[in-house]
Amino acid sequence: MAQAKAIAKFWITTTDLLDHVLKHEKQIQLTEPTKDVLIVHRLVSDLFCRYVQLCRNLERCYDQTLQVQKRAVIQQLLEAGHARMLELRTKLQEIELSEFVYVDGTLQEQHLIPDDVLAVRPCYIPAKRPHELQSLLDARKLPPFIVTGSDSEDASSSDDSDQEEKKSTEETVSLGKGIHRPVVQRNRRKERLRAALNLITAHEKARQARVRQTNFRLHPDRYYPKPIDEEIVDVPYEFFYRPGQFMLYPVKRTVYNWDFRMKKKDVVHFAYYSPPGWEEQAVPVTTVPFPDAMEVALKQQAEEENAAEIAQAEAAKRLEEAIELMKLNRAAAKIQRYWQKYKAVKAQRKQRYDRSKFLGLFDDYEPNFGNVLDVEKVRSERRDRKPEFDRTFVAAIADEKARILRTRGHALLEDITDFVRAWYREWYDETLAFDVIPEPFQGGTVLIVRGETLTPMEYLELERQKRLDKLKTADQKKKEADVKKAAKEREQTQKREEKERLKEMAREKRAREKKEGKTYDFTEPEFMSNAYLTLEETLVRYRRDWSFVNELDNLYDLPIMEWITLDKFAEVHQELHGEVHELLKAERELLQMALCKDERMKYKPPKPKKPPRVKGAKGKKRKEPIDPTAALSAESIINELVEHRVLKTYRKRTFEDFIGDFNYAAFERRNRLEQDPPPGMGEVRTILQSYLYGMGPIFAPKPKSICLVGPPGYGKTLLLEAICNETGSALFDLSVETCGPIEPNNMTYFLQLVLRAARLLQPSVIAIESVQRAFCKKVPPADQPLDPTKLGKHLFQVIVKQLKPEDKVLLVGTCDQPWLAKVGPLKKCFDKILLLPRPDYGTTVLLWRYALRCFPTAPRDMDVSALAKVTIGYSPGQILQCVREVLNIRRRMQFGRKPLEVGELLDHFLTGSSAGPQYPITDKEYEKFVKWHRKVDKLAKQRAKLVRERKLLAEQMQAKAAGAKK
């Protein structure tokens, strides 16, 4: 109950924030048109940051709201808020002419940090599939998504060699037709564990042997076996053998149950062992003769000698006890000395901590992760209750509809029929005719009740006009037709002239903007979008409808039954109209037949009207494409794709595994110094996460396809797997190797099968590794048997073009040699082409720290700043591989006597690698990626043109200033 009240209060606060944001946007719309790009950027970025905060609050409200009717309102607000936020982000990209935008000035004004405006995964993602489809996927054994030669072990891979978990699976490799050879995949993790266990066991046995040898050398009297005084008679033993083991030496294997180091061992009464077939026998009683004087003397002498020996043994024992007590006293003193020293150091640290805290040198905040986990657990439990409330709401709707039909159904039927019959009577009294009842697709009897049909007076006027038209001559009819034709032509001419005038105005506006600069008007549709109007209308409607509801009192989130009653009453009324339509239509036909009989006229039954056909955008009839997979069931589709090895599993990656820092100086360099700074690798995460809002149950704009371009080792495969994992998508692999066995004639059917399965299992991701091979200009000889271009020929027409905005399907491609592909077809297939930036100093430092942190025994205080400065430009894959190869098991065992040095990591790049020295990608090689990206990306091309113009203008200004000095 307390949680429900807290959520209600938070929702009230969110509505106030929404009202404040809308008022702020209205004030911005009153701003005068301006050409200053910096002012426009500041205003748009201010709105963008406010909408980010608003959407986060709406996401939390949607996630924790159980009341179904209010959740529908929040969902509508959330969809409009996401659409508006993405529109503002797109506007910022158009202003900055880059996919990477920076709003540092607004962050300073609103006292925010960069994390407050980053795109994060909403709480309602990933969306859950239906249980039947998910069970179909779980029942199949899917192959892993591992691409040979890709950068799957690069860019901030969180799977270290000691943390990888790969299951031992048996795969089949086809040899010809119908022949399959089983291939057992090596379980390298078990092999590494077995080798480590053998190594530890060998070291432990050697240590025990060294200890035993030392004990025998220093204390022979204590550890060597002593001779047994009395003879052992009838020592029991047993023979044994191990089945299946050959004997190395022809000896008798015997297990003795006698310990030769222990004196006078009772074999019979041994507690843990009873020899097989052993029977205890009673000791016979014999009479002992009385000893004589000699025997008594010898016995006394033996007792005296024994007493002397006992005295010597007791003295030796007391000496040993004294030595042991002295050792214990020394140990206790040493422990006390170290404990006092530890307490002193601890008190000194406490004193230093209190002094620094008093001086304000640091914040004493200590995060309590236990509370965070408890809060998340409570939220998860509340989130899991939403299906229960949905079922209760549906049951309430069904019960209310049944109640209305039971209590009010008959009365409603009578009201409808009485009203229509009165309408018949009215028409007959005024016109002596009966109007035709509209068809159901036109509205049916509902139009009669609303009064939206033809009135009797209008009917009489039409009949009079028809009679007058019959009296007109041919010349009059021709003249009227000419007048109508002339009016129609004049109207078309006006429309054509208006269209040409608008085109001319747009042409003049573009020329003026090119010459003088673009003028930004905040009242134009590009700033006032439908999303803003939807937010405003929804908020007004919510406050009007919910004004009488006290949300703080509805602690159990019960539905509001008054609204359900009104909605179901209208629905029942509409259904009853459809049921009585045929009855009233038959009554009208009977009345019309009787009227014709009375008037002695020929009865003409009315012609049935057909619903209009759906037409395309240009007025043509829409031709539905033929789906050859329509007859297949979901199970058969999934089975076929599993046989073709298209459906695959992927590793559990997240965007946090993609290590990268931000470019903190980009805002000043771009907006104040008019430079073009390179983005940071950490900004790639924000862009990709903003593309994925539409992959959840809430509708949001998203691109149909994304292409990740970058050199090998930059984390493209990692990002692809992170997209799948973050959205909970099913992965469809359409790489060249997967599509190779498919015949070119069956390629269209195969892609249609993949598209239907992707829609069926959505959210889904269709992945294409090394997509340049599908659009290559010249097929390499090694790829000619696979015919990779057959995928590129049908990809746009069958996959990309058929995707709809509401489909939770995303096409993701990776490319490491884009210049080998045809620019036109590749650009046509991908809406967004993202070039991964090169690692800068901040990213390189984070990568080295992350790579060393993967090993628990590696030093944590190692200074890697100099190493990062030297290794700027190396790919994340190279850095991680370097650390894995240097810090092997043998090197980690030497940390105690040989600390790790920075030079070892640097020397590995130069001489330590088995493949020879490793060098980072050169500026010339990366410039090839940049030039290709400018060809296919509109914003990158415009940005490059702007930079050239600024550079040329600066050179002209410098030349002019130099001429003035002379």
XYZ file of C-alpha atoms in Angstrom, residues 61 98 153 201 203 298 307 319 378 384 397 521 542 611 615 629 723 931:
18
model
C 5.608 5.258 -14.031
C 26.942 14.769 -37.334
C 37.209 -11.251 -29.093
C 48.536 -31.750 -7.488
C 53.271 -29.114 -6.680
C 65.849 -60.690 38.967
C 62.240 -47.047 37.433
C 62.515 -30.476 29.392
C 10.470 -4.865 -4.877
C 5.523 -9.242 -12.385
C -14.868 -6.169 -19.108
C 11.419 29.557 -37.405
C -6.289 13.022 -18.744
C -17.505 -1.879 -50.013
C -6.334 1.823 -53.335
C 5.327 -19.343 -46.848
C 22.032 -5.300 -29.396
C 36.441 8.990 -47.189
